[in-house]
mmCIF file of N, CA, C and O in Angstrom:
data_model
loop_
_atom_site.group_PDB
_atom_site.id
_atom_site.type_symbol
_atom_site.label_atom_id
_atom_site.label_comp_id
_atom_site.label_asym_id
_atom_site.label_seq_id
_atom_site.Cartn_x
_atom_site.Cartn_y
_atom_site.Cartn_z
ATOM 1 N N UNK Z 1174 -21.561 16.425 -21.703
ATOM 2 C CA UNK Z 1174 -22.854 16.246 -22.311
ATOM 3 C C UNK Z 1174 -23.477 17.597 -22.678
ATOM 4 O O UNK Z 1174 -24.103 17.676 -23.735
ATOM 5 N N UNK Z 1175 -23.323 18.911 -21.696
ATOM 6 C CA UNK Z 1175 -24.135 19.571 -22.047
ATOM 7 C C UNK Z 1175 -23.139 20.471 -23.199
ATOM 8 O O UNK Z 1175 -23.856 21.237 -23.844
ATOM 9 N N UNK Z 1176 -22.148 20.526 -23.470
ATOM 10 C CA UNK Z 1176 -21.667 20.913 -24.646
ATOM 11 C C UNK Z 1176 -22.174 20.416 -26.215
ATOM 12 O O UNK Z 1176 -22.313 21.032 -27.271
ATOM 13 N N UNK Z 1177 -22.453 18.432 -25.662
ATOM 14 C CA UNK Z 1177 -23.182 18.353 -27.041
ATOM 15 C C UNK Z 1177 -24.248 18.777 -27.437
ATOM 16 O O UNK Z 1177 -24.558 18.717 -28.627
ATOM 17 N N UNK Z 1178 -25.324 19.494 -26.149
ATOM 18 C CA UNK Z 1178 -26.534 19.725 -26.911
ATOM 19 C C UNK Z 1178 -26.339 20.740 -26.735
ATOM 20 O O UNK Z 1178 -27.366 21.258 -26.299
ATOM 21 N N UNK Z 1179 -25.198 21.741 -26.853
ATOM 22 C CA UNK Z 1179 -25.042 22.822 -26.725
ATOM 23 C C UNK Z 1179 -26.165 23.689 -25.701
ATOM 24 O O UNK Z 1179 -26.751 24.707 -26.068
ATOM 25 N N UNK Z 1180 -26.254 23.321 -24.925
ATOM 26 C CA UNK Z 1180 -26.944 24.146 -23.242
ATOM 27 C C UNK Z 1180 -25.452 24.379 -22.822
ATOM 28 O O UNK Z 1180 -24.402 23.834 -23.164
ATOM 29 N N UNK Z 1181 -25.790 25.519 -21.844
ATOM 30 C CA UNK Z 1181 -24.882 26.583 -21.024
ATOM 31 C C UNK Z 1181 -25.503 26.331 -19.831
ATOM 32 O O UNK Z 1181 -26.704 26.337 -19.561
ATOM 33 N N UNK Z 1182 -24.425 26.081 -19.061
ATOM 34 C CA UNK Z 1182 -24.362 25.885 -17.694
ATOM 35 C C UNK Z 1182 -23.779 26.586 -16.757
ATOM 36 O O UNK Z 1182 -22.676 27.081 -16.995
ATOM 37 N N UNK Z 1183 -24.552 26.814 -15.201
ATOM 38 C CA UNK Z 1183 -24.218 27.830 -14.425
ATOM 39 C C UNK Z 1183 -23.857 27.271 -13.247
ATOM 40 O O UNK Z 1183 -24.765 26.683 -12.658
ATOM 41 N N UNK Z 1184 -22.503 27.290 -12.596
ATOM 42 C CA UNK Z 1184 -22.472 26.452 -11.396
ATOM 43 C C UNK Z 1184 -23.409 27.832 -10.248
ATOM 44 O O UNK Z 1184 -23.581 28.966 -10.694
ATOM 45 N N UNK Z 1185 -23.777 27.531 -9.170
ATOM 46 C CA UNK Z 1185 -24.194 28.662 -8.104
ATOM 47 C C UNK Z 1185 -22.963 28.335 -7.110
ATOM 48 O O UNK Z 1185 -22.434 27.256 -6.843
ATOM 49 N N UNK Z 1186 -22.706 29.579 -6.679
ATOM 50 C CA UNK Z 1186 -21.731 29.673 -5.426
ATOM 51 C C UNK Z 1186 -22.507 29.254 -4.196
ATOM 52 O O UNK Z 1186 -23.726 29.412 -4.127
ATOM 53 N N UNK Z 1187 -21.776 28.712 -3.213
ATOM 54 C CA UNK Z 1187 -22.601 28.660 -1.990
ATOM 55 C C UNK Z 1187 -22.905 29.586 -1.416
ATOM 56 O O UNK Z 1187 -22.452 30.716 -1.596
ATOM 57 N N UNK Z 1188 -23.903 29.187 -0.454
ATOM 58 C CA UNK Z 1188 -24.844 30.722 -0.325
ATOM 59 C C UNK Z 1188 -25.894 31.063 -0.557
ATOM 60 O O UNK Z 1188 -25.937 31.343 -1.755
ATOM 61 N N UNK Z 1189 -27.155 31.268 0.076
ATOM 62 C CA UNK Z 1189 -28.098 31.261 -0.717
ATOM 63 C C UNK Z 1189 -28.650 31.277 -1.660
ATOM 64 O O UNK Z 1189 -29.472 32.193 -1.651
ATOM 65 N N UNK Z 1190 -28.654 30.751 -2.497
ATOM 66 C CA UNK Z 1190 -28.771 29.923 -3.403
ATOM 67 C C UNK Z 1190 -30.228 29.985 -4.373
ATOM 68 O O UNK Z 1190 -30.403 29.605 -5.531
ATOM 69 N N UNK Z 1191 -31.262 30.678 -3.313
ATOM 70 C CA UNK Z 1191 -33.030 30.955 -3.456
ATOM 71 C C UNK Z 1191 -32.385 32.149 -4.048
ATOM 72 O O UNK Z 1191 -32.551 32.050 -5.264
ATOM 73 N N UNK Z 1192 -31.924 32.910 -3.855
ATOM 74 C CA UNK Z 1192 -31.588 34.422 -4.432
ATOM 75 C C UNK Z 1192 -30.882 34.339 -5.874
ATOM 76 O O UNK Z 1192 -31.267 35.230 -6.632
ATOM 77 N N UNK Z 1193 -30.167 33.676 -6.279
ATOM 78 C CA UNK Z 1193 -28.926 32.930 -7.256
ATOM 79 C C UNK Z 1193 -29.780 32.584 -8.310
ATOM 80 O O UNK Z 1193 -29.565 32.813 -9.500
ATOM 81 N N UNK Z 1194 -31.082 31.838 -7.671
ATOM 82 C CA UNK Z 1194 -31.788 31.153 -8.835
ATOM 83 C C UNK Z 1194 -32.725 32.402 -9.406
ATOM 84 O O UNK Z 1194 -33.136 32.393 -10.567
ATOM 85 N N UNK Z 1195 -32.927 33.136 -8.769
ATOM 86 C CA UNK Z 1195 -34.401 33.633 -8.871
ATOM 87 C C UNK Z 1195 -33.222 35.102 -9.660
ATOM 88 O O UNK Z 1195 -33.574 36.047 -10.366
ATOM 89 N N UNK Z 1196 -32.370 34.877 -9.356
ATOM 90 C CA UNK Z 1196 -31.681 36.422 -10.549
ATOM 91 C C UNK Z 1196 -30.969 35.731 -11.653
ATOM 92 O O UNK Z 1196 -30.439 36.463 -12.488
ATOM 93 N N UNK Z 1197 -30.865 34.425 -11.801
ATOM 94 C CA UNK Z 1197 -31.102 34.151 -13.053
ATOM 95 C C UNK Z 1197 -32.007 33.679 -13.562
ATOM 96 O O UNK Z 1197 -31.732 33.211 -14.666
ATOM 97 N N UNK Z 1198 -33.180 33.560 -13.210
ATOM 98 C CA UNK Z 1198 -34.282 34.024 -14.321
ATOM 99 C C UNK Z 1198 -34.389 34.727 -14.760
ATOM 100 O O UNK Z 1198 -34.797 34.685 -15.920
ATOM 101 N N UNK Z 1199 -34.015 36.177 -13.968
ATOM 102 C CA UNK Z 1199 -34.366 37.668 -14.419
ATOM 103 C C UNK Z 1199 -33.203 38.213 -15.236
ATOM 104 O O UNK Z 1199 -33.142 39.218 -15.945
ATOM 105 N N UNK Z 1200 -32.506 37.496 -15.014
ATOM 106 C CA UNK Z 1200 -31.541 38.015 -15.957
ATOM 107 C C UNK Z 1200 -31.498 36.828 -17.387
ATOM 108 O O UNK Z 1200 -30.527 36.857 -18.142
ATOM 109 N N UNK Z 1201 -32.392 36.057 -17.567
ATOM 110 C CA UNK Z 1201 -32.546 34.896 -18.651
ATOM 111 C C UNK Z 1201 -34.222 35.900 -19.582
ATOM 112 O O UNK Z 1201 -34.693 35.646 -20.691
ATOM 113 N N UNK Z 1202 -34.623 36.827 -18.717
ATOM 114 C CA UNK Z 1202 -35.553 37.354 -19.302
ATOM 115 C C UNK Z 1202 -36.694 36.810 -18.720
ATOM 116 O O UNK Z 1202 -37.229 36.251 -19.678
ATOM 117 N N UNK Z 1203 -37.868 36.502 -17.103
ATOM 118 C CA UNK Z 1203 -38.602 35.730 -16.633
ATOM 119 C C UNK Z 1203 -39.495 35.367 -17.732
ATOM 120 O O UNK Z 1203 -39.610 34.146 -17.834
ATOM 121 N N UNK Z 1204 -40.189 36.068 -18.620
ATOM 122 C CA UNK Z 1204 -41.390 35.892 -19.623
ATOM 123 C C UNK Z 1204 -40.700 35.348 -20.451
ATOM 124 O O UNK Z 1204 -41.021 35.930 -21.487
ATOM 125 N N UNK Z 1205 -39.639 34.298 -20.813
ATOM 126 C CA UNK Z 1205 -39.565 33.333 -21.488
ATOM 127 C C UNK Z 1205 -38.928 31.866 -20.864
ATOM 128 O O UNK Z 1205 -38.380 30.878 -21.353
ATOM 129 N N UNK Z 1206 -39.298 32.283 -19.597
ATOM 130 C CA UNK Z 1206 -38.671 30.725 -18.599
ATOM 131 C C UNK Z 1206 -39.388 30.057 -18.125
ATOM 132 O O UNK Z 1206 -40.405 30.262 -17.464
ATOM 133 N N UNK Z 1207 -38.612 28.720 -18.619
ATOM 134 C CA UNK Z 1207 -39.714 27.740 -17.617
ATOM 135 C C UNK Z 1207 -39.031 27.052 -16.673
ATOM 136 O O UNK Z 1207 -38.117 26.354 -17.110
ATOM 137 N N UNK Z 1208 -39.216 27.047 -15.475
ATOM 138 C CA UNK Z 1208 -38.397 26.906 -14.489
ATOM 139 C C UNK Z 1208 -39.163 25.143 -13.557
ATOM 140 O O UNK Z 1208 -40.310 24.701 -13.622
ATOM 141 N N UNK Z 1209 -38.076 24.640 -12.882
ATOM 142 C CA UNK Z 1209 -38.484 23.453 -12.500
ATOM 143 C C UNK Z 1209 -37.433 23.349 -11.372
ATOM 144 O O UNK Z 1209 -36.226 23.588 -11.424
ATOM 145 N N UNK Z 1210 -38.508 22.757 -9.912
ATOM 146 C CA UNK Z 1210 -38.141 22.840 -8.704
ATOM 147 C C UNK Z 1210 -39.099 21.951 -7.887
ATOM 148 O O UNK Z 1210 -40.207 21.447 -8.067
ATOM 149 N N UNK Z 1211 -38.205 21.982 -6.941
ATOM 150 C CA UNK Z 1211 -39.235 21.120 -5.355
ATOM 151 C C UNK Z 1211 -38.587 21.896 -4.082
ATOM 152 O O UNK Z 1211 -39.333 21.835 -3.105
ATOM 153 N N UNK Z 1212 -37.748 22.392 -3.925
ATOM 154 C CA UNK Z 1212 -36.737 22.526 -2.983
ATOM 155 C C UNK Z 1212 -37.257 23.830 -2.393
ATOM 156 O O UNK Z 1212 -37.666 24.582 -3.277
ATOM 157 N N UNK Z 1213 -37.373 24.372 -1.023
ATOM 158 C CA UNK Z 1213 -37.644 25.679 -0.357
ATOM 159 C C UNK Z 1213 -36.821 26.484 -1.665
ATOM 160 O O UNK Z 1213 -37.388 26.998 -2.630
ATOM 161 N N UNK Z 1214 -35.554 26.451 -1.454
ATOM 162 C CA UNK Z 1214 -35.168 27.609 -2.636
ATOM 163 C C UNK Z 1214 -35.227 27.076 -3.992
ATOM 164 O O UNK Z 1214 -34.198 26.773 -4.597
ATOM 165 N N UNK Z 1215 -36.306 26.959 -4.454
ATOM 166 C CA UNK Z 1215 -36.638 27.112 -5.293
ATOM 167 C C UNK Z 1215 -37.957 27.811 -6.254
ATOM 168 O O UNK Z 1215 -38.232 28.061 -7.427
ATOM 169 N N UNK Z 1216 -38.544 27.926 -4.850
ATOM 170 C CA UNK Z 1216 -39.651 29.060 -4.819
ATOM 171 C C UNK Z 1216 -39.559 30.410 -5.326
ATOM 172 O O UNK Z 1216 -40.618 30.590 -5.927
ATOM 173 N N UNK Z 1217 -38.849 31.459 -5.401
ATOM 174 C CA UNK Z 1217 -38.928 32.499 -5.644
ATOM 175 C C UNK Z 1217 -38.263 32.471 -7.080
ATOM 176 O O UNK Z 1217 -38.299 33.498 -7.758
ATOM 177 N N UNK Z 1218 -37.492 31.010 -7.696
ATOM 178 C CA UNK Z 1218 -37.399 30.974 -9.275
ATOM 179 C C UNK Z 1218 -38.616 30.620 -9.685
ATOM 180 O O UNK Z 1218 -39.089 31.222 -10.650
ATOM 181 N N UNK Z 1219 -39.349 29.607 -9.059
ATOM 182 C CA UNK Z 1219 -40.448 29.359 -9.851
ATOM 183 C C UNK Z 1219 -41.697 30.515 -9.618
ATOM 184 O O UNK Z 1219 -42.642 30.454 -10.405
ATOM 185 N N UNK Z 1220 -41.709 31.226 -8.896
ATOM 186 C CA UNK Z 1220 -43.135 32.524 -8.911
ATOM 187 C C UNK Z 1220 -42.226 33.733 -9.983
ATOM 188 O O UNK Z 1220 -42.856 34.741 -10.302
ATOM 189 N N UNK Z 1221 -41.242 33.628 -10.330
ATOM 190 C CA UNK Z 1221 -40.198 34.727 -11.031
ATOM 191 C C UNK Z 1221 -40.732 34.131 -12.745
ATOM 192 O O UNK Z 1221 -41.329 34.760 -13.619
ATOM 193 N N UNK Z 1222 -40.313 32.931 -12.745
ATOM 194 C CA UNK Z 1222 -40.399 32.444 -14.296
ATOM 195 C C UNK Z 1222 -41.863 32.694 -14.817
ATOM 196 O O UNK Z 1222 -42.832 32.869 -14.078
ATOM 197 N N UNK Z 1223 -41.889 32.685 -16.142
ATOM 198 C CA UNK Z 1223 -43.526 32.651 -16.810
ATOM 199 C C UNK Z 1223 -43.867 31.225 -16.376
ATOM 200 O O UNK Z 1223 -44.743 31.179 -15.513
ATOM 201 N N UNK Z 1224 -43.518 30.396 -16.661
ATOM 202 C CA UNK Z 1224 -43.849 28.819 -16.185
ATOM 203 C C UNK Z 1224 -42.972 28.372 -15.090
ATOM 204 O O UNK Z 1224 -41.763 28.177 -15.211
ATOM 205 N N UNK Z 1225 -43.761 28.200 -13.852
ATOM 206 C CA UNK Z 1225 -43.122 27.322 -12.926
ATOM 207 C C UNK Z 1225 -44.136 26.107 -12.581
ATOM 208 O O UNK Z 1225 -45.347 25.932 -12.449
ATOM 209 N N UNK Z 1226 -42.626 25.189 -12.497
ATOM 210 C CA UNK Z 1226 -43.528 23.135 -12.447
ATOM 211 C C UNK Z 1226 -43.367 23.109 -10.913
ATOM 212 O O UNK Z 1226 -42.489 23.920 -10.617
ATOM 213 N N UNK Z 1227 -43.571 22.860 -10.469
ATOM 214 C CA UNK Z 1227 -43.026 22.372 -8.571
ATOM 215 C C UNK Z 1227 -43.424 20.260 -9.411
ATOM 216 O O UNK Z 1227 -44.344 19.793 -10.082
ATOM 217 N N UNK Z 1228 -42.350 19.777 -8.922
ATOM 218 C CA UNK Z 1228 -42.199 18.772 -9.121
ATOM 219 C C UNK Z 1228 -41.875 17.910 -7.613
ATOM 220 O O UNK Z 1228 -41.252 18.158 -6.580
ATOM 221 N N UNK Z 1229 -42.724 16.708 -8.178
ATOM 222 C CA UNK Z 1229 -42.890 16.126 -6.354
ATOM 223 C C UNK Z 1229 -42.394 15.135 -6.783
ATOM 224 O O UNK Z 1229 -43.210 14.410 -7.352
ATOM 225 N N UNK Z 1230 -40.913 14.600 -6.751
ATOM 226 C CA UNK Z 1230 -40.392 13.520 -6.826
ATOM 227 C C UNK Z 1230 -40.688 12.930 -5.487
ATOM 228 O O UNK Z 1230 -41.629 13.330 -4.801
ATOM 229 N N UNK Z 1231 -39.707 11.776 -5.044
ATOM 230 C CA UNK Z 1231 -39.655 10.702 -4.263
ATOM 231 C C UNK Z 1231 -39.065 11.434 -2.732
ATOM 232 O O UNK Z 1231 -39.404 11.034 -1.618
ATOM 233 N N UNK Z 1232 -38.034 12.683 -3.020
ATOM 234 C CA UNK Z 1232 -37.919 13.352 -1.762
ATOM 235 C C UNK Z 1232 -38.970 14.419 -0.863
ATOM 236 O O UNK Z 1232 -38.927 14.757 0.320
ATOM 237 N N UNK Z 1233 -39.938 14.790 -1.990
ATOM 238 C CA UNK Z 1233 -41.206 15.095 -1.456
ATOM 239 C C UNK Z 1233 -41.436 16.764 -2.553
ATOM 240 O O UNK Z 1233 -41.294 16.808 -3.775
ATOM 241 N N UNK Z 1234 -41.804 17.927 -1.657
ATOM 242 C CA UNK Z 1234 -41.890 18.835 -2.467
ATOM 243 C C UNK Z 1234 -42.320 20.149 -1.236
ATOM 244 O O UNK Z 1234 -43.342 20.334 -0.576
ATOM 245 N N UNK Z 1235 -41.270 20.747 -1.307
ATOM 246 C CA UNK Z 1235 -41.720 22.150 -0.566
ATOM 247 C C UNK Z 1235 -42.813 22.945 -0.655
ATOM 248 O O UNK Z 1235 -43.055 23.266 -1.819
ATOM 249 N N UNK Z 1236 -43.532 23.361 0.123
ATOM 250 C CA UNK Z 1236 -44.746 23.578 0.854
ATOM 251 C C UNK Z 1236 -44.548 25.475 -0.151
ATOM 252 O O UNK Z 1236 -45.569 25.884 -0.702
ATOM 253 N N UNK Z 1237 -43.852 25.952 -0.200
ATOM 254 C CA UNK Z 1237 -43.382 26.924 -0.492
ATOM 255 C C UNK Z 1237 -43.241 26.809 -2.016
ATOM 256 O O UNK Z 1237 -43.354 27.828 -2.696
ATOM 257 N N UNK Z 1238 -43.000 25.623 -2.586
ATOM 258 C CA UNK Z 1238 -42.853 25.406 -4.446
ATOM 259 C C UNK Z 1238 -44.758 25.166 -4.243
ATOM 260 O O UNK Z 1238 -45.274 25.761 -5.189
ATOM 261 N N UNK Z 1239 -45.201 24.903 -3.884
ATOM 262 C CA UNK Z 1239 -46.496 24.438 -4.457
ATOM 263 C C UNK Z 1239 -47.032 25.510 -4.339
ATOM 264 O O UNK Z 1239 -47.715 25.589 -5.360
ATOM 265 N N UNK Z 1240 -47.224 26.650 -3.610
ATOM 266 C CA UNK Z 1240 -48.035 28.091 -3.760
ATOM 267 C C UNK Z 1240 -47.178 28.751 -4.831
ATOM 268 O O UNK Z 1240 -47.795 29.692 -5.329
ATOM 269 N N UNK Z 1241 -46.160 28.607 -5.272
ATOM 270 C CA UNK Z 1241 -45.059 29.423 -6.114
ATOM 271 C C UNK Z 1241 -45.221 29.380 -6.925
ATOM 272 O O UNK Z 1241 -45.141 30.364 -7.659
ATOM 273 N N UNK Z 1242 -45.671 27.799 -7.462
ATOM 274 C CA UNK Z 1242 -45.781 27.090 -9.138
ATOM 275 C C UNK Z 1242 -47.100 27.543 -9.606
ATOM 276 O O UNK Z 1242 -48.017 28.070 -8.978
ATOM 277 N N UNK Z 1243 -46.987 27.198 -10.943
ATOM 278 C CA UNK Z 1243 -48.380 27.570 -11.900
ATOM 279 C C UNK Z 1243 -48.455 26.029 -12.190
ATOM 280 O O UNK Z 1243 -49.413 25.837 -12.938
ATOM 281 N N UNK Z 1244 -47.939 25.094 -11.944
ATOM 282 C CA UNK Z 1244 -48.403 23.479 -12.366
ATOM 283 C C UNK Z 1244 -47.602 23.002 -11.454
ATOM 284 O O UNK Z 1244 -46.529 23.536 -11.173
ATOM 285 N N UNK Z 1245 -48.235 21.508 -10.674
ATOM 286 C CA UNK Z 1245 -47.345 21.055 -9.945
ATOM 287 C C UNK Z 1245 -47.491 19.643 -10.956
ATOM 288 O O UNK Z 1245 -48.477 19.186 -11.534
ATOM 289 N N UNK Z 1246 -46.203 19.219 -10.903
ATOM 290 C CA UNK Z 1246 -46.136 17.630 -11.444
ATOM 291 C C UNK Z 1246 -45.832 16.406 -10.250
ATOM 292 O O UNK Z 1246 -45.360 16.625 -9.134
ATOM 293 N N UNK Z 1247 -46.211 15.146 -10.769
ATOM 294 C CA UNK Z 1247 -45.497 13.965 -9.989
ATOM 295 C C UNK Z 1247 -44.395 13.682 -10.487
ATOM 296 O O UNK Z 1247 -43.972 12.694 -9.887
ATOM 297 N N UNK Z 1248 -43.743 13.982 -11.203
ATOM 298 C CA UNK Z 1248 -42.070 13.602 -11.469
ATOM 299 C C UNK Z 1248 -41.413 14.163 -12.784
ATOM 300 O O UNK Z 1248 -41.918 14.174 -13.907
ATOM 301 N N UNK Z 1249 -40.288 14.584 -12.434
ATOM 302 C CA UNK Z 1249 -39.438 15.409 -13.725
ATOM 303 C C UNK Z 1249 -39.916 14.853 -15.184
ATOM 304 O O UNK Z 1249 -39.990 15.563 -16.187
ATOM 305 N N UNK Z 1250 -40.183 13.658 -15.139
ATOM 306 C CA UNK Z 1250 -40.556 13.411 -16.755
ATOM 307 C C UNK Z 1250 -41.752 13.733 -17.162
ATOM 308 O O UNK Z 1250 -42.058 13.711 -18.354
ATOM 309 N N UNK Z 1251 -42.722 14.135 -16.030
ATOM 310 C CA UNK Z 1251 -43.983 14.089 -16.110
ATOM 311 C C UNK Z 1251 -44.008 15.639 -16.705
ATOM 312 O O UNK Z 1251 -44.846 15.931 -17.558
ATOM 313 N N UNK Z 1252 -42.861 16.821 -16.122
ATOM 314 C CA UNK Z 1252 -42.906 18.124 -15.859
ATOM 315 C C UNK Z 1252 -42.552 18.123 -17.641
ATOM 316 O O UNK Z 1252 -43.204 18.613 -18.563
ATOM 317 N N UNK Z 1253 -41.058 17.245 -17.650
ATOM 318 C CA UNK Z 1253 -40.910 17.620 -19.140
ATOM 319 C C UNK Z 1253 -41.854 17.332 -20.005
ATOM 320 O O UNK Z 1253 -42.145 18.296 -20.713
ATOM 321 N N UNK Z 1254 -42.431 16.389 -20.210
ATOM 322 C CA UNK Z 1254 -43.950 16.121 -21.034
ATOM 323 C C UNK Z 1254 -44.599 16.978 -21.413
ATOM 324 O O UNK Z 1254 -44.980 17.145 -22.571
ATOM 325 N N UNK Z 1255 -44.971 18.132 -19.798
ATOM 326 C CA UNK Z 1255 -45.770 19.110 -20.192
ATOM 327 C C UNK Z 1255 -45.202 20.145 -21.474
ATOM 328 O O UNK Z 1255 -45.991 20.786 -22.168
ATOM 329 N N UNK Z 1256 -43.925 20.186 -21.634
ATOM 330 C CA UNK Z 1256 -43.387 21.213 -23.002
ATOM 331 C C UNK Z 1256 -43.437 20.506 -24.003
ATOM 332 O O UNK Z 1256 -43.569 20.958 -25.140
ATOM 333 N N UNK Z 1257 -43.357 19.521 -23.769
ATOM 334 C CA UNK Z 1257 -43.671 18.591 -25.195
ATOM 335 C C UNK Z 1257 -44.827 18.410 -25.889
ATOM 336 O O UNK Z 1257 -44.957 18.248 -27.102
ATOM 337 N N UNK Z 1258 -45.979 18.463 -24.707
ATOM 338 C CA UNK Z 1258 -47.411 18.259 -25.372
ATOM 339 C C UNK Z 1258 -48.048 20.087 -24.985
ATOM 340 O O UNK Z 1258 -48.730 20.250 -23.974
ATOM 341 N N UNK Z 1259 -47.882 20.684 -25.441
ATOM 342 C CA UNK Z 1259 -48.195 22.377 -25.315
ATOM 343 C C UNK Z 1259 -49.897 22.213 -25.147
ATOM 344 O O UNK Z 1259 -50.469 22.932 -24.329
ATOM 345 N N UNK Z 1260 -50.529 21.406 -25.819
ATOM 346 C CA UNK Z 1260 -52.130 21.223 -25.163
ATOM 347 C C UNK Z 1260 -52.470 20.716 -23.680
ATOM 348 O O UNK Z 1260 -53.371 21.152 -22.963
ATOM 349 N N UNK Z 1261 -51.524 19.670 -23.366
ATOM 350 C CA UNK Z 1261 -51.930 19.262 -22.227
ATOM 351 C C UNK Z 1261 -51.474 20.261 -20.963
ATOM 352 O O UNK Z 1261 -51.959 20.209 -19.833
ATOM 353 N N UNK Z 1262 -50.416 21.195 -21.421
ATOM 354 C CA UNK Z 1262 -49.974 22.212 -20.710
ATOM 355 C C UNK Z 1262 -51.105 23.281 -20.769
ATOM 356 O O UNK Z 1262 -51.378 23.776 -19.676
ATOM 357 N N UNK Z 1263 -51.700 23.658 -21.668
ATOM 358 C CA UNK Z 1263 -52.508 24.976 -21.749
ATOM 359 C C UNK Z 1263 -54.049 23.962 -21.112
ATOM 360 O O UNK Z 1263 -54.960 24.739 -20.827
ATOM 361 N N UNK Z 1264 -54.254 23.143 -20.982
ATOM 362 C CA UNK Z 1264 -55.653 22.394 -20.334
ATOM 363 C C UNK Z 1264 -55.431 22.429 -18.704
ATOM 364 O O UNK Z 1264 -56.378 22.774 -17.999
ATOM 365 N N UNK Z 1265 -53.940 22.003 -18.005
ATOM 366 C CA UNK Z 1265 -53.712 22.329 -17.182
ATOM 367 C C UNK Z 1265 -53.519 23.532 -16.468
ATOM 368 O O UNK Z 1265 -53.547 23.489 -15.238
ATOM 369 N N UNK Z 1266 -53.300 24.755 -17.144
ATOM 370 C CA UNK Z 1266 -53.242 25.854 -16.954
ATOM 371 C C UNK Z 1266 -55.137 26.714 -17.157
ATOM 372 O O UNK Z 1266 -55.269 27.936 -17.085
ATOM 373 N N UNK Z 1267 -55.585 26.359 -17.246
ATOM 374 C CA UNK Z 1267 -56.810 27.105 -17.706
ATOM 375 C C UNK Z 1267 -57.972 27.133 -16.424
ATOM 376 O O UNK Z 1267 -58.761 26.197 -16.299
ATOM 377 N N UNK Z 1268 -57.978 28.106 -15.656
ATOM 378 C CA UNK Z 1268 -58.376 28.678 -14.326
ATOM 379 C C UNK Z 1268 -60.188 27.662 -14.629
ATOM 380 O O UNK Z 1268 -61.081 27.726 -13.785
#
């Protein structure tokens, strides 16, 4: 699948894994990523990226993604929405 929409994919080695994510952002360029997580390691990708979602699916959402993120969502479709509607993203974002 991800060949047809032409996305590039990265397996992570085992192993910490919080470190793995958070140096490929930086190496994806952070000020053009938008990054999406719930998981303890996933915190230091989402405070790394320009946009981080902390997403609270049904397994819950690390205590550690919700201080990390710049938006938290109730569920991955909800997170993708936000790039889709760029107003309702910049209304949510506005201190």
């Amino acid at each position: 699948m991800a060949a047809s929409l032409k996305v590039k994919t990265r397996l992570l080695q085992p192993g910490d894994e919080a470190a793995q994510k958070a140096a490929l952002v930086d190496e994806l360029g952070a000020e053009r990523v938008a990054a999406f997580g719930n998981g303890a390691n996933d915190a230091a990708m989402l405070q790394r990226a320009a946009l981080g979602i902390a997403v609270l699916g049904g397994e819950g959402l690390a205590a550690a993604c919700v201080t990390a993120a710049d938006v938290i969502a109730p569920d991955i479709k909800a997170a993708l929405d936000l790039l889709l509607c760029p107003r309702r993203l910049i209304a949510t974002l506005r201190a």
